[in-house]
């Protein structure tokens, strides 16, 4: 399909088994789209090729249906510890951060950073960093990182 598009100028592909009077799976290979699209003139475009959408019946799953089926068949228990009794790890360097809605990505980056030697030096240096911090340390990145390092690497929460 990608080879057909440049010389002929038709970037749309229709999954034939999904054509019904109500629509079909249509994919665009155009550089500005390159994704599934809705073709408001689908019936007219397919009629050009002799396809009468009013007579078509669905014979294949749509991409959305295939994705849903794939998600429903996931067996995450095989790759997680679901149902197992695990001993909690609460020693230095094994402390997690609470998720505040969608903060898990930031949490994972911060936890990764504090495994690096450069960031681990912030914990022992925290008293000196706090001593030179501005009167309002809420906007002072070194102070906040030292505080976070103390929580992740120190013994206070372990």
mmCIF file with all atom_site columns, N, CA, C and O in Angstrom, residues 76-87:
data_model
loop_
_atom_site.group_PDB
_atom_site.id
_atom_site.type_symbol
_atom_site.label_atom_id
_atom_site.label_alt_id
_atom_site.label_comp_id
_atom_site.label_asym_id
_atom_site.label_entity_id
_atom_site.label_seq_id
_atom_site.pdbx_PDB_ins_code
_atom_site.Cartn_x
_atom_site.Cartn_y
_atom_site.Cartn_z
_atom_site.occupancy
_atom_site.B_iso_or_equiv
_atom_site.pdbx_formal_charge
_atom_site.auth_seq_id
_atom_site.auth_comp_id
_atom_site.auth_asym_id
_atom_site.auth_atom_id
_atom_site.pdbx_PDB_model_num
ATOM 1  N N  . UNK A 1 76 ? -1.943 -10.886 32.881 1.00 0.00 ? 76 UNK A N  1
ATOM 2  C CA . UNK A 1 76 ? -0.904 -10.154 33.588 1.00 0.00 ? 76 UNK A CA 1
ATOM 3  C C  . UNK A 1 76 ? -0.398 -10.888 34.819 1.00 0.00 ? 76 UNK A C  1
ATOM 4  O O  . UNK A 1 76 ? 0.702  -10.625 35.293 1.00 0.00 ? 76 UNK A O  1
ATOM 5  N N  . UNK A 1 77 ? -1.192 -11.819 35.351 1.00 0.00 ? 77 UNK A N  1
ATOM 6  C CA . UNK A 1 77 ? -0.740 -12.575 36.516 1.00 0.00 ? 77 UNK A CA 1
ATOM 7  C C  . UNK A 1 77 ? 0.545  -13.349 36.224 1.00 0.00 ? 77 UNK A C  1
ATOM 8  O O  . UNK A 1 77 ? 1.304  -13.663 37.128 1.00 0.00 ? 77 UNK A O  1
ATOM 9  N N  . UNK A 1 78 ? 0.786  -13.653 34.960 1.00 0.00 ? 78 UNK A N  1
ATOM 10 C CA . UNK A 1 78 ? 1.985  -14.408 34.608 1.00 0.00 ? 78 UNK A CA 1
ATOM 11 C C  . UNK A 1 78 ? 3.250  -13.559 34.703 1.00 0.00 ? 78 UNK A C  1
ATOM 12 O O  . UNK A 1 78 ? 4.337  -14.085 34.809 1.00 0.00 ? 78 UNK A O  1
ATOM 13 N N  . UNK A 1 79 ? 3.088  -12.233 34.617 1.00 0.00 ? 79 UNK A N  1
ATOM 14 C CA . UNK A 1 79 ? 4.273  -11.369 34.671 1.00 0.00 ? 79 UNK A CA 1
ATOM 15 C C  . UNK A 1 79 ? 4.294  -10.479 35.909 1.00 0.00 ? 79 UNK A C  1
ATOM 16 O O  . UNK A 1 79 ? 5.165  -9.638  36.042 1.00 0.00 ? 79 UNK A O  1
ATOM 17 N N  . UNK A 1 80 ? 3.328  -10.654 36.790 1.00 0.00 ? 80 UNK A N  1
ATOM 18 C CA . UNK A 1 80 ? 3.309  -9.880  38.032 1.00 0.00 ? 80 UNK A CA 1
ATOM 19 C C  . UNK A 1 80 ? 3.326  -10.842 39.213 1.00 0.00 ? 80 UNK A C  1
ATOM 20 O O  . UNK A 1 80 ? 3.333  -12.054 39.045 1.00 0.00 ? 80 UNK A O  1
ATOM 21 N N  . UNK A 1 81 ? 3.276  -10.289 40.391 1.00 0.00 ? 81 UNK A N  1
ATOM 22 C CA . UNK A 1 81 ? 3.291  -11.100 41.611 1.00 0.00 ? 81 UNK A CA 1
ATOM 23 C C  . UNK A 1 81 ? 1.897  -11.306 42.159 1.00 0.00 ? 81 UNK A C  1
ATOM 24 O O  . UNK A 1 81 ? 1.729  -11.551 43.341 1.00 0.00 ? 81 UNK A O  1
ATOM 25 N N  . UNK A 1 82 ? 0.873  -11.200 41.329 1.00 0.00 ? 82 UNK A N  1
ATOM 26 C CA . UNK A 1 82 ? -0.507 -11.285 41.790 1.00 0.00 ? 82 UNK A CA 1
ATOM 27 C C  . UNK A 1 82 ? -0.759 -12.589 42.548 1.00 0.00 ? 82 UNK A C  1
ATOM 28 O O  . UNK A 1 82 ? -0.376 -13.670 42.112 1.00 0.00 ? 82 UNK A O  1
ATOM 29 N N  . UNK A 1 83 ? -1.383 -12.463 43.696 1.00 0.00 ? 83 UNK A N  1
ATOM 30 C CA . UNK A 1 83 ? -1.749 -13.620 44.494 1.00 0.00 ? 83 UNK A CA 1
ATOM 31 C C  . UNK A 1 83 ? -0.624 -14.204 45.329 1.00 0.00 ? 83 UNK A C  1
ATOM 32 O O  . UNK A 1 83 ? -0.822 -15.189 46.022 1.00 0.00 ? 83 UNK A O  1
ATOM 33 N N  . UNK A 1 84 ? 0.546  -13.623 45.289 1.00 0.00 ? 84 UNK A N  1
ATOM 34 C CA . UNK A 1 84 ? 1.662  -14.156 46.062 1.00 0.00 ? 84 UNK A CA 1
ATOM 35 C C  . UNK A 1 84 ? 1.872  -13.315 47.315 1.00 0.00 ? 84 UNK A C  1
ATOM 36 O O  . UNK A 1 84 ? 1.641  -12.120 47.307 1.00 0.00 ? 84 UNK A O  1
ATOM 37 N N  . UNK A 1 85 ? 2.301  -13.960 48.392 1.00 0.00 ? 85 UNK A N  1
ATOM 38 C CA . UNK A 1 85 ? 2.661  -13.240 49.607 1.00 0.00 ? 85 UNK A CA 1
ATOM 39 C C  . UNK A 1 85 ? 4.106  -12.800 49.468 1.00 0.00 ? 85 UNK A C  1
ATOM 40 O O  . UNK A 1 85 ? 5.011  -13.638 49.368 1.00 0.00 ? 85 UNK A O  1
ATOM 41 N N  . UNK A 1 86 ? 4.327  -11.501 49.428 1.00 0.00 ? 86 UNK A N  1
ATOM 42 C CA . UNK A 1 86 ? 5.669  -10.966 49.255 1.00 0.00 ? 86 UNK A CA 1
ATOM 43 C C  . UNK A 1 86 ? 6.134  -10.288 50.530 1.00 0.00 ? 86 UNK A C  1
ATOM 44 O O  . UNK A 1 86 ? 5.348  -9.619  51.204 1.00 0.00 ? 86 UNK A O  1
ATOM 45 N N  . UNK A 1 87 ? 7.383  -10.447 50.829 1.00 0.00 ? 87 UNK A N  1
ATOM 46 C CA . UNK A 1 87 ? 7.955  -9.752  51.977 1.00 0.00 ? 87 UNK A CA 1
ATOM 47 C C  . UNK A 1 87 ? 8.271  -8.322  51.551 1.00 0.00 ? 87 UNK A C  1
ATOM 48 O O  . UNK A 1 87 ? 8.900  -8.104  50.514 1.00 0.00 ? 87 UNK A O  1
#
